[in-house]
Amino acid sequence: MWNQSNIQNPDNTHNQSNGPSPEHEYLGLGKSVAYGLQHVLTMYGGIIAPPLIIGNAAGLSSAGIGVLVAAALFVGGLATLLQTLGIRHVGAQLPLVQGVSFAGVATTVAIVTTSGGLQAVYGAVIVAALIGFLLAPYFSKIIRFFPPVVTGSVITMIGLSLLPVAVRWMMGGNSQSPEWGSTANISLAAMTLGIVILLNLTRNAAIRRLAILMAIVSGSILAYLLGFGDFSTITEGAWIQTPGLFAFGLPVFEATAILSMLIVTLVIMTETTADVIAVGEIVGTEVDSKRIAAGLRADMLSSAIAPVFSSFMQSAFAQNVGLVAITGVKSRFVVAAGGVILVILGVLPVMGRLIAAIPVPVLGGAGLVLFGTVAASGIRTLAKIDYDEQKNLIIVATSIAVGMIPIIDHDFYAHFPGWVQSLFHSGISSTCLMAIFLNVLFNHLRFFKTTTKTITRPERMPDTQH
């Protein structure tokens, strides 16, 4: 625990000689809870979406889907605490929020509908996660293949791949709704976006850091006054509900399901590696192979335990990386407070219903800034690259273009084998894999490697001709 003398301004940069690294700062209980709630609101829609999709595919009743949602919140909170606080060799101890991974949704739905239901899914998750746990120290060695030309491309794509989510939220979240894309929905999102901008124009640093939370609360109140959303169901149903163990039966272990989930695990490990590097870049702290391995172990351990509480594969949430960037609050204890809030939401359904009642366009207005901030952080990293070297331009251009393919057209890989779809369904994993491949091709293979070794642009006087 940090004592009072260790508490520093989160906007300052620290090193070992003059204080703790930014991620190790403790800001006090009040600020930690407020900033932690901001993180929860940012990722709430993302964490409940996978159990909703999977539950409907499994044909569960509304009560059964409710169990999956509560389990996702509860396990996501525990996983976040493990990732941020950490135990020996487990947990990156960085401000990373954990939750059910979107990367495994398609595979999970396929297993549910063709290979034995939820019990087969849980068996596959347990085995694949344990294998991933054992692979973590070896997988983390790929850090040497992540120079700025790769990390900048990946971080930029994290932001770009999230922007369609914000746009869908702005339009209403449900394309089947008659209100989808209505002027009212988009106007509400625009007003929330306007509130975020106005709050960031103030000179008060505390208000700027809480701008997202305050904008979401203000937008929700404004929505209520204008007749948006349904807040009447908040008090309906149970107020306290503890998560059960193996609520849908004991896991079943099937070889085909395990193999499919193992491919998903490799994709998740790739994306988590990118997220760890991205948040380390934003926080301004060193990320080495040991830290990546610790983060991957936290991912895999929490994923292996998740089926016990009826949840699924866990991974770091990229949207919260943007919140760290835009607020400048880099403390892992803030995100740990968010983890505690998620655990509470998992056992207090009434609180979950309160947050779920927030109109989706409100989240969309705030999300537009958050996700754009992630892309801006990637662009800042890419600014370090020396584009006089043609190879760097090719790496950045090609990897980002390939990453945009599944974002532009979700069916691009529809006729490819399942393992190809699993690897390239995400713009993040597509960019990451292509950037690593091209970086190895141009900078590590002797046959193609050029004589110059400069990767980042050296310090020099501005060129007035360009």
CSV table of C-alpha atoms in Angstrom, one decimal:
chain,number,residue,atom,x,y,z
A,1,MET,CA,0.0,0.0,0.0
A,2,TRP,CA,1.2,3.5,-0.7
A,3,ASN,CA,1.2,5.9,2.2
A,4,GLN,CA,0.1,9.6,1.8
A,5,SER,CA,3.5,10.7,0.7
A,6,ASN,CA,3.3,8.3,-2.3
A,7,ILE,CA,0.2,9.9,-3.7
A,8,GLN,CA,1.1,11.9,-6.8
A,9,ASN,CA,-0.7,13.9,-9.4
A,10,PRO,CA,-1.6,11.4,-12.2
A,11,ASP,CA,-0.7,13.9,-14.9
A,12,ASN,CA,2.9,13.8,-13.8
A,13,THR,CA,5.5,11.4,-15.2
A,14,HIS,CA,7.5,9.4,-12.6
A,15,ASN,CA,10.4,7.1,-12.6
A,16,GLN,CA,12.2,5.1,-10.0
A,17,SER,CA,14.4,8.0,-9.0
A,18,ASN,CA,11.7,10.6,-8.1
A,19,GLY,CA,8.6,8.5,-7.2
A,20,PRO,CA,6.4,5.5,-8.2
A,21,SER,CA,5.6,4.8,-11.8
A,22,PRO,CA,2.2,6.3,-12.8
A,23,GLU,CA,0.4,2.9,-12.7
A,24,HIS,CA,1.4,2.4,-9.0
A,25,GLU,CA,0.0,5.6,-7.7
A,26,TYR,CA,-2.9,5.4,-5.2
A,27,LEU,CA,-5.3,8.4,-5.5
A,28,GLY,CA,-7.4,7.7,-2.4
A,29,LEU,CA,-10.7,5.8,-2.0
A,30,GLY,CA,-13.0,8.5,-3.3
A,31,LYS,CA,-11.2,9.3,-6.5
A,32,SER,CA,-10.5,5.6,-7.1
A,33,VAL,CA,-14.2,4.7,-6.9
A,34,ALA,CA,-15.3,7.7,-9.1
A,35,TYR,CA,-12.7,7.0,-11.8
A,36,GLY,CA,-13.4,3.2,-11.4
A,37,LEU,CA,-17.1,3.7,-12.1
A,38,GLN,CA,-16.2,5.7,-15.2
A,39,HIS,CA,-14.3,2.6,-16.4
A,40,VAL,CA,-17.3,0.4,-15.7
A,41,LEU,CA,-19.7,2.6,-17.6
A,42,THR,CA,-17.3,2.7,-20.5
A,43,MET,CA,-17.2,-1.1,-20.9
A,44,TYR,CA,-20.6,-2.1,-19.5
A,45,GLY,CA,-22.2,-2.5,-22.9
A,46,GLY,CA,-19.3,-4.6,-24.2
A,47,ILE,CA,-19.2,-6.9,-21.2
A,48,ILE,CA,-22.9,-7.8,-21.3
A,49,ALA,CA,-23.2,-8.2,-25.1
A,50,PRO,CA,-21.4,-11.6,-25.4
A,51,PRO,CA,-23.6,-13.4,-22.8
A,52,LEU,CA,-26.7,-11.9,-24.4
A,53,ILE,CA,-25.7,-13.2,-27.8
A,54,ILE,CA,-24.6,-16.6,-26.5
A,55,GLY,CA,-27.6,-17.0,-24.2
A,56,ASN,CA,-30.0,-16.4,-27.1
A,57,ALA,CA,-28.1,-18.8,-29.3
A,58,ALA,CA,-28.4,-21.4,-26.6
A,59,GLY,CA,-32.1,-20.9,-26.4
A,60,LEU,CA,-32.0,-19.8,-22.7
A,61,SER,CA,-34.9,-18.2,-21.0
A,62,SER,CA,-34.6,-14.6,-19.8
A,63,ALA,CA,-33.7,-15.9,-16.4
A,64,GLY,CA,-31.0,-18.0,-17.8
A,65,ILE,CA,-29.6,-15.1,-19.8
A,66,GLY,CA,-29.7,-13.1,-16.6
A,67,VAL,CA,-27.5,-15.7,-15.0
A,68,LEU,CA,-24.9,-15.4,-17.8
A,69,VAL,CA,-24.9,-11.6,-17.6
A,70,ALA,CA,-24.4,-11.6,-13.8
A,71,ALA,CA,-21.7,-14.2,-14.2
A,72,ALA,CA,-19.9,-12.0,-16.8
A,73,LEU,CA,-19.9,-9.1,-14.5
A,74,PHE,CA,-18.8,-11.1,-11.4
A,75,VAL,CA,-16.0,-12.9,-13.2
A,76,GLY,CA,-14.9,-9.8,-15.1
A,77,GLY,CA,-14.5,-8.0,-11.8
A,78,LEU,CA,-12.4,-10.8,-10.3
A,79,ALA,CA,-10.3,-11.0,-13.5
A,80,THR,CA,-9.8,-7.2,-13.4
A,81,LEU,CA,-8.6,-7.4,-9.8
A,82,LEU,CA,-6.2,-10.3,-10.7
A,83,GLN,CA,-4.8,-8.3,-13.7
A,84,THR,CA,-4.4,-5.0,-11.9
A,85,LEU,CA,-3.3,-6.0,-8.4
A,86,GLY,CA,-1.6,-9.3,-9.5
A,87,ILE,CA,-0.1,-12.1,-7.6
A,88,ARG,CA,3.4,-13.7,-8.1
A,89,HIS,CA,4.0,-14.0,-11.9
A,90,VAL,CA,0.3,-13.4,-12.6
A,91,GLY,CA,-1.1,-10.0,-13.6
A,92,ALA,CA,0.5,-7.2,-15.6
A,93,GLN,CA,-0.3,-4.7,-12.8
A,94,LEU,CA,-1.4,-2.1,-15.3
A,95,PRO,CA,-4.8,-0.3,-15.7
A,96,LEU,CA,-6.5,-3.0,-17.8
A,97,VAL,CA,-10.1,-3.9,-17.4
A,98,GLN,CA,-11.0,-7.5,-18.1
A,99,GLY,CA,-14.2,-9.0,-19.4
A,100,VAL,CA,-15.8,-11.7,-21.6
A,101,SER,CA,-13.9,-11.6,-25.0
A,102,PHE,CA,-15.7,-10.8,-28.2
A,103,ALA,CA,-13.1,-12.9,-30.0
A,104,GLY,CA,-14.7,-16.1,-28.8
A,105,VAL,CA,-18.3,-15.3,-29.4
A,106,ALA,CA,-18.6,-16.8,-33.0
A,107,THR,CA,-16.8,-20.0,-32.0
A,108,THR,CA,-18.8,-20.3,-28.8
A,109,VAL,CA,-22.1,-19.9,-30.7
A,110,ALA,CA,-20.9,-22.6,-33.1
A,111,ILE,CA,-20.1,-25.0,-30.3
A,112,VAL,CA,-23.4,-24.3,-28.6
A,113,THR,CA,-25.5,-25.0,-31.7
A,114,THR,CA,-23.5,-28.0,-33.1
A,115,SER,CA,-21.3,-29.6,-30.5
A,116,GLY,CA,-23.0,-30.1,-27.2
A,117,GLY,CA,-24.3,-26.9,-25.8
A,118,LEU,CA,-22.9,-24.7,-23.0
A,119,GLN,CA,-21.4,-27.7,-21.2
A,120,ALA,CA,-19.1,-28.4,-24.2
A,121,VAL,CA,-18.2,-24.7,-24.3
A,122,TYR,CA,-17.2,-24.6,-20.7
A,123,GLY,CA,-15.1,-27.8,-21.1
A,124,ALA,CA,-13.3,-26.3,-24.1
A,125,VAL,CA,-12.7,-23.0,-22.4
A,126,ILE,CA,-11.1,-24.7,-19.3
A,127,VAL,CA,-8.7,-26.8,-21.4
A,128,ALA,CA,-7.8,-24.1,-23.9
A,129,ALA,CA,-7.2,-21.5,-21.1
A,130,LEU,CA,-4.9,-23.9,-19.2
A,131,ILE,CA,-2.9,-24.6,-22.4
A,132,GLY,CA,-2.7,-20.8,-22.9
A,133,PHE,CA,-1.5,-20.4,-19.3
A,134,LEU,CA,1.4,-22.8,-20.0
A,135,LEU,CA,2.2,-21.1,-23.3
A,136,ALA,CA,2.3,-17.5,-21.8
A,137,PRO,CA,6.0,-17.3,-21.1
A,138,TYR,CA,6.8,-18.5,-24.7
A,139,PHE,CA,4.2,-16.4,-26.3
A,140,SER,CA,5.4,-13.2,-24.5
A,141,LYS,CA,8.8,-13.5,-26.3
A,142,ILE,CA,7.2,-11.9,-29.4
A,143,ILE,CA,7.8,-8.5,-27.7
A,144,ARG,CA,11.0,-8.3,-29.8
A,145,PHE,CA,8.8,-8.2,-32.9
A,146,PHE,CA,6.9,-5.1,-31.6
A,147,PRO,CA,8.9,-2.0,-32.5
A,148,PRO,CA,7.0,1.3,-32.9
A,149,VAL,CA,6.1,0.5,-36.5
A,150,VAL,CA,4.1,-2.5,-35.2
A,151,THR,CA,2.8,-1.1,-32.0
A,152,GLY,CA,1.7,2.1,-33.6
A,153,SER,CA,-0.2,0.3,-36.3
A,154,VAL,CA,-1.9,-2.0,-33.7
A,155,ILE,CA,-2.9,0.7,-31.3
A,156,THR,CA,-4.3,2.8,-34.2
A,157,MET,CA,-6.3,-0.2,-35.3
A,158,ILE,CA,-7.6,-0.8,-31.8
A,159,GLY,CA,-9.2,2.6,-31.9
A,160,LEU,CA,-10.4,2.3,-35.5
A,161,SER,CA,-12.0,-1.1,-34.9
A,162,LEU,CA,-13.9,0.2,-31.9
A,163,LEU,CA,-15.4,3.3,-33.7
A,164,PRO,CA,-18.1,1.2,-35.5
A,165,VAL,CA,-19.3,0.1,-32.0
A,166,ALA,CA,-19.6,3.8,-31.0
A,167,VAL,CA,-21.5,4.6,-34.2
A,168,ARG,CA,-23.9,1.7,-33.6
A,169,TRP,CA,-24.5,2.9,-30.1
A,170,MET,CA,-25.2,6.4,-31.4
A,171,MET,CA,-27.8,5.0,-33.8
A,172,GLY,CA,-29.6,3.1,-31.0
A,173,GLY,CA,-27.7,-0.2,-30.6
A,174,ASN,CA,-30.3,-2.4,-32.1
A,175,SER,CA,-30.6,-2.4,-35.9
A,176,GLN,CA,-34.0,-4.2,-35.7
A,177,SER,CA,-35.5,-1.3,-33.7
A,178,PRO,CA,-37.8,1.1,-35.6
A,179,GLU,CA,-35.8,3.9,-33.9
A,180,TRP,CA,-32.5,2.7,-35.3
A,181,GLY,CA,-30.6,5.7,-36.7
A,182,SER,CA,-33.4,8.1,-35.8
A,183,THR,CA,-32.7,11.8,-35.5
A,184,ALA,CA,-33.6,11.6,-31.9
A,185,ASN,CA,-31.0,8.9,-31.1
A,186,ILE,CA,-28.2,10.7,-32.9
A,187,SER,CA,-29.1,14.0,-31.4
A,188,LEU,CA,-28.9,12.5,-27.9
A,189,ALA,CA,-25.5,11.1,-28.7
A,190,ALA,CA,-24.4,14.5,-30.1
A,191,MET,CA,-25.5,16.3,-27.0
A,192,THR,CA,-23.5,13.8,-24.8
A,193,LEU,CA,-20.5,14.3,-27.1
A,194,GLY,CA,-21.0,18.1,-26.7
A,195,ILE,CA,-21.0,17.7,-22.9
A,196,VAL,CA,-17.8,15.8,-23.0
A,197,ILE,CA,-16.2,18.6,-25.1
A,198,LEU,CA,-17.5,21.3,-22.9
A,199,LEU,CA,-16.3,19.6,-19.7
A,200,ASN,CA,-12.8,19.3,-21.3
A,201,LEU,CA,-12.7,23.0,-21.9
A,202,THR,CA,-12.8,23.8,-18.2
A,203,ARG,CA,-9.6,24.6,-16.3
A,204,ASN,CA,-10.5,22.2,-13.5
A,205,ALA,CA,-8.3,19.1,-13.9
A,206,ALA,CA,-10.7,17.0,-11.8
A,207,ILE,CA,-13.6,17.8,-14.0
A,208,ARG,CA,-11.6,17.0,-17.1
A,209,ARG,CA,-10.7,13.6,-15.7
A,210,LEU,CA,-14.3,12.8,-14.8
A,211,ALA,CA,-15.7,14.3,-18.0
A,212,ILE,CA,-16.8,10.9,-19.4
A,213,LEU,CA,-18.6,9.9,-16.2
A,214,MET,CA,-20.2,13.3,-15.8
A,215,ALA,CA,-21.3,13.3,-19.5
A,216,ILE,CA,-22.9,9.9,-19.2
A,217,VAL,CA,-24.8,10.9,-16.0
A,218,SER,CA,-25.8,14.2,-17.5
A,219,GLY,CA,-26.8,12.6,-20.8
A,220,SER,CA,-28.9,10.0,-18.9
A,221,ILE,CA,-30.7,12.7,-17.0
A,222,LEU,CA,-31.3,14.6,-20.1
A,223,ALA,CA,-32.6,11.5,-21.8
A,224,TYR,CA,-35.0,10.9,-18.9
A,225,LEU,CA,-36.3,14.4,-19.1
A,226,LEU,CA,-36.8,14.0,-22.9
A,227,GLY,CA,-38.6,10.7,-22.5
A,228,PHE,CA,-35.8,8.4,-23.8
A,229,GLY,CA,-35.2,5.0,-22.4
A,230,ASP,CA,-37.0,2.9,-19.9
A,231,PHE,CA,-36.1,3.4,-16.2
A,232,SER,CA,-39.2,1.7,-14.8
A,233,THR,CA,-37.6,-1.8,-14.6
A,234,ILE,CA,-34.8,-0.9,-12.3
A,235,THR,CA,-36.6,-2.0,-9.1
A,236,GLU,CA,-38.1,-5.1,-10.7
A,237,GLY,CA,-36.6,-8.5,-9.9
A,238,ALA,CA,-34.1,-9.7,-7.2
A,239,TRP,CA,-31.8,-7.2,-5.5
A,240,ILE,CA,-29.2,-9.7,-4.3
A,241,GLN,CA,-28.2,-12.8,-6.2
A,242,THR,CA,-25.0,-14.8,-5.5
A,243,PRO,CA,-23.5,-16.5,-8.6
A,244,GLY,CA,-24.0,-20.3,-8.6
A,245,LEU,CA,-21.4,-22.9,-9.4
A,246,PHE,CA,-21.8,-24.7,-12.7
A,247,ALA,CA,-25.3,-23.3,-13.1
A,248,PHE,CA,-25.8,-25.1,-16.5
A,249,GLY,CA,-24.2,-28.4,-15.5
A,250,LEU,CA,-20.7,-29.8,-15.3
A,251,PRO,CA,-18.3,-29.2,-18.3
A,252,VAL,CA,-18.1,-31.7,-21.1
A,253,PHE,CA,-14.7,-32.1,-22.9
A,254,GLU,CA,-15.0,-32.6,-26.6
A,255,ALA,CA,-11.9,-32.6,-28.9
A,256,THR,CA,-13.3,-30.6,-31.7
A,257,ALA,CA,-14.7,-27.9,-29.4
A,258,ILE,CA,-11.4,-27.7,-27.5
A,259,LEU,CA,-9.4,-27.3,-30.8
A,260,SER,CA,-11.7,-24.6,-32.0
A,261,MET,CA,-11.4,-22.8,-28.6
A,262,LEU,CA,-7.6,-23.1,-28.7
A,263,ILE,CA,-7.4,-21.1,-31.9
A,264,VAL,CA,-9.6,-18.5,-30.2
A,265,THR,CA,-7.2,-18.5,-27.2
A,266,LEU,CA,-4.2,-17.7,-29.5
A,267,VAL,CA,-6.1,-14.8,-31.0
A,268,ILE,CA,-7.0,-13.5,-27.5
A,269,MET,CA,-3.4,-13.8,-26.4
A,270,THR,CA,-2.4,-11.8,-29.4
A,271,GLU,CA,-4.9,-9.1,-28.7
A,272,THR,CA,-4.1,-9.0,-25.0
A,273,THR,CA,-0.4,-8.6,-25.9
A,274,ALA,CA,-1.3,-5.6,-28.1
A,275,ASP,CA,-3.5,-4.1,-25.3
A,276,VAL,CA,-0.7,-4.5,-22.7
A,277,ILE,CA,1.8,-2.8,-25.0
A,278,ALA,CA,-0.8,-0.1,-25.8
A,279,VAL,CA,-1.6,0.8,-22.2
A,280,GLY,CA,2.1,0.7,-21.3
A,281,GLU,CA,2.8,3.2,-24.1
A,282,ILE,CA,0.0,5.5,-22.8
A,283,VAL,CA,1.0,5.2,-19.2
A,284,GLY,CA,4.7,5.6,-20.1
A,285,THR,CA,6.0,2.6,-18.3
A,286,GLU,CA,8.3,-0.3,-19.4
A,287,VAL,CA,6.6,-3.3,-20.8
A,288,ASP,CA,8.9,-6.3,-21.3
A,289,SER,CA,8.3,-10.0,-22.0
A,290,LYS,CA,8.0,-10.8,-18.2
A,291,ARG,CA,5.2,-8.3,-17.8
A,292,ILE,CA,3.4,-9.5,-20.9
A,293,ALA,CA,3.7,-13.1,-19.7
A,294,ALA,CA,2.2,-12.0,-16.4
A,295,GLY,CA,-0.7,-10.3,-18.2
A,296,LEU,CA,-1.3,-13.3,-20.3
A,297,ARG,CA,-1.3,-15.6,-17.3
A,298,ALA,CA,-3.9,-13.5,-15.6
A,299,ASP,CA,-6.0,-13.7,-18.8
A,300,MET,CA,-5.7,-17.4,-19.0
A,301,LEU,CA,-6.2,-18.2,-15.3
A,302,SER,CA,-9.3,-16.1,-15.1
A,303,SER,CA,-10.6,-17.7,-18.3
A,304,ALA,CA,-10.0,-21.2,-16.8
A,305,ILE,CA,-11.9,-20.3,-13.7
A,306,ALA,CA,-14.7,-18.5,-15.5
A,307,PRO,CA,-16.7,-21.6,-16.4
A,308,VAL,CA,-17.0,-22.5,-12.7
A,309,PHE,CA,-19.2,-19.4,-12.4
A,310,SER,CA,-20.9,-20.0,-15.8
A,311,SER,CA,-18.9,-17.4,-17.8
A,312,PHE,CA,-16.6,-17.5,-20.8
A,313,MET,CA,-13.1,-16.5,-22.1
A,314,GLN,CA,-11.7,-13.3,-20.6
A,315,SER,CA,-9.5,-10.7,-22.2
A,316,ALA,CA,-8.5,-7.1,-21.7
A,317,PHE,CA,-11.0,-4.5,-22.9
A,318,ALA,CA,-9.5,-2.1,-25.5
A,319,GLN,CA,-12.1,0.6,-25.1
A,320,ASN,CA,-10.8,1.3,-21.6
A,321,VAL,CA,-7.3,1.9,-22.9
A,322,GLY,CA,-8.8,5.0,-24.5
A,323,LEU,CA,-10.2,6.2,-21.2
A,324,VAL,CA,-6.7,6.0,-19.6
A,325,ALA,CA,-5.4,8.1,-22.5
A,326,ILE,CA,-8.1,10.8,-22.4
A,327,THR,CA,-8.3,11.2,-18.6
A,328,GLY,CA,-4.6,10.9,-17.8
A,329,VAL,CA,-5.6,8.8,-14.8
A,330,LYS,CA,-3.0,5.9,-15.1
A,331,SER,CA,-3.4,4.3,-11.6
A,332,ARG,CA,-4.0,0.5,-11.6
A,333,PHE,CA,-5.8,1.0,-8.3
A,334,VAL,CA,-8.5,3.0,-10.1
A,335,VAL,CA,-9.2,0.1,-12.4
A,336,ALA,CA,-9.1,-2.3,-9.4
A,337,ALA,CA,-11.8,-0.2,-7.9
A,338,GLY,CA,-13.7,-0.7,-11.2
A,339,GLY,CA,-13.2,-4.4,-10.7
A,340,VAL,CA,-14.7,-4.3,-7.2
A,341,ILE,CA,-17.7,-2.4,-8.7
A,342,LEU,CA,-18.1,-5.2,-11.3
A,343,VAL,CA,-18.1,-7.9,-8.6
A,344,ILE,CA,-20.8,-5.9,-6.7
A,345,LEU,CA,-22.9,-5.6,-9.9
A,346,GLY,CA,-22.6,-9.3,-10.3
A,347,VAL,CA,-24.2,-10.0,-6.9
A,348,LEU,CA,-26.5,-6.9,-7.0
A,349,PRO,CA,-28.7,-7.2,-10.1
A,350,VAL,CA,-30.5,-4.0,-9.2
A,351,MET,CA,-27.3,-2.0,-9.7
A,352,GLY,CA,-26.8,-3.8,-13.0
A,353,ARG,CA,-30.3,-2.9,-14.1
A,354,LEU,CA,-29.6,0.7,-13.2
A,355,ILE,CA,-26.5,0.9,-15.4
A,356,ALA,CA,-28.3,-1.1,-18.1
A,357,ALA,CA,-31.0,1.5,-18.2
A,358,ILE,CA,-28.6,4.1,-19.5
A,359,PRO,CA,-29.7,4.9,-23.1
A,360,VAL,CA,-27.3,3.4,-25.6
A,361,PRO,CA,-26.9,6.7,-27.6
A,362,VAL,CA,-25.5,8.3,-24.5
A,363,LEU,CA,-22.8,5.7,-24.4
A,364,GLY,CA,-22.2,6.2,-28.1
A,365,GLY,CA,-21.6,9.9,-27.7
A,366,ALA,CA,-19.0,9.3,-25.0
A,367,GLY,CA,-17.6,6.3,-26.9
A,368,LEU,CA,-16.9,8.3,-30.0
A,369,VAL,CA,-14.3,10.4,-28.0
A,370,LEU,CA,-12.9,7.4,-26.1
A,371,PHE,CA,-12.3,5.2,-29.1
A,372,GLY,CA,-11.0,8.0,-31.2
A,373,THR,CA,-8.5,8.8,-28.4
A,374,VAL,CA,-7.1,5.2,-28.8
A,375,ALA,CA,-6.5,5.8,-32.5
A,376,ALA,CA,-4.9,9.1,-31.8
A,377,SER,CA,-2.5,7.4,-29.3
A,378,GLY,CA,-1.5,5.0,-32.1
A,379,ILE,CA,-1.0,7.9,-34.5
A,380,ARG,CA,1.3,9.6,-32.0
A,381,THR,CA,3.4,6.4,-31.8
A,382,LEU,CA,3.4,6.2,-35.6
A,383,ALA,CA,4.8,9.8,-35.7
A,384,LYS,CA,8.1,8.4,-34.3
A,385,ILE,CA,8.6,6.3,-37.5
A,386,ASP,CA,11.1,7.3,-40.1
A,387,TYR,CA,9.0,7.2,-43.3
A,388,ASP,CA,12.1,8.0,-45.4
A,389,GLU,CA,12.5,4.2,-45.2
A,390,GLN,CA,10.1,2.8,-47.7
A,391,LYS,CA,9.7,-0.4,-45.7
A,392,ASN,CA,8.2,1.4,-42.7
A,393,LEU,CA,5.6,3.0,-45.0
A,394,ILE,CA,4.7,-0.4,-46.5
A,395,ILE,CA,4.4,-2.0,-43.0
A,396,VAL,CA,2.1,0.6,-41.7
A,397,ALA,CA,0.0,1.0,-44.8
A,398,THR,CA,-0.5,-2.7,-45.5
A,399,SER,CA,-1.2,-3.8,-41.9
A,400,ILE,CA,-3.8,-1.0,-41.3
A,401,ALA,CA,-5.4,-1.7,-44.7
A,402,VAL,CA,-5.6,-5.5,-43.9
A,403,GLY,CA,-7.0,-4.7,-40.5
A,404,MET,CA,-9.8,-2.6,-42.0
A,405,ILE,CA,-11.0,-5.5,-44.2
A,406,PRO,CA,-13.2,-7.3,-41.6
A,407,ILE,CA,-14.4,-3.9,-40.4
A,408,ILE,CA,-15.5,-2.9,-43.8
A,409,ASP,CA,-17.1,-6.2,-44.7
A,410,HIS,CA,-17.7,-8.8,-42.0
A,411,ASP,CA,-18.3,-11.5,-44.6
A,412,PHE,CA,-14.9,-11.1,-46.4
A,413,TYR,CA,-13.6,-14.4,-44.9
A,414,ALA,CA,-16.9,-16.2,-44.9
A,415,HIS,CA,-15.8,-18.9,-47.3
A,416,PHE,CA,-12.5,-19.5,-45.7
A,417,PRO,CA,-11.8,-22.4,-43.2
A,418,GLY,CA,-12.9,-21.7,-39.6
A,419,TRP,CA,-9.4,-21.2,-38.3
A,420,VAL,CA,-8.8,-18.5,-40.8
A,421,GLN,CA,-12.0,-16.7,-39.8
A,422,SER,CA,-11.0,-17.0,-36.1
A,423,LEU,CA,-7.6,-15.4,-36.8
A,424,PHE,CA,-8.8,-12.6,-39.1
A,425,HIS,CA,-12.4,-11.8,-38.0
A,426,SER,CA,-11.0,-8.9,-35.8
A,427,GLY,CA,-9.3,-5.9,-37.3
A,428,ILE,CA,-7.0,-5.9,-34.2
A,429,SER,CA,-5.7,-9.4,-34.7
A,430,SER,CA,-5.5,-8.9,-38.5
A,431,THR,CA,-3.4,-5.8,-38.2
A,432,CYS,CA,-1.3,-7.4,-35.4
A,433,LEU,CA,-0.5,-10.5,-37.4
A,434,MET,CA,0.2,-8.6,-40.7
A,435,ALA,CA,2.4,-6.0,-38.9
A,436,ILE,CA,4.5,-8.7,-37.2
A,437,PHE,CA,4.8,-10.6,-40.4
A,438,LEU,CA,6.0,-7.6,-42.4
A,439,ASN,CA,8.3,-6.4,-39.7
A,440,VAL,CA,9.9,-9.8,-39.6
A,441,LEU,CA,10.1,-9.9,-43.4
A,442,PHE,CA,11.7,-6.5,-43.7
A,443,ASN,CA,13.7,-6.1,-40.5
A,444,HIS,CA,14.7,-9.6,-39.3
A,445,LEU,CA,15.2,-11.9,-42.3
A,446,ARG,CA,18.7,-11.4,-43.6
A,447,PHE,CA,17.8,-11.9,-47.2
A,448,PHE,CA,15.4,-8.9,-47.2
A,449,LYS,CA,17.0,-6.8,-44.5
A,450,THR,CA,18.5,-3.5,-45.7
A,451,THR,CA,21.8,-2.1,-44.5
A,452,THR,CA,20.2,0.7,-42.4
A,453,LYS,CA,18.9,-0.3,-39.0
A,454,THR,CA,17.1,2.9,-38.1
A,455,ILE,CA,13.5,2.3,-37.2
A,456,THR,CA,12.5,5.5,-35.4
A,457,ARG,CA,13.0,9.0,-36.7
A,458,PRO,CA,16.1,10.7,-35.1
A,459,GLU,CA,15.8,14.1,-33.5
A,460,ARG,CA,16.4,16.8,-36.1
A,461,MET,CA,15.5,20.4,-36.9
A,462,PRO,CA,12.1,20.8,-38.5
A,463,ASP,CA,12.2,20.7,-42.3
A,464,THR,CA,10.5,23.9,-43.5
A,465,GLN,CA,10.1,22.6,-47.0
A,466,HIS,CA,7.6,19.9,-45.9
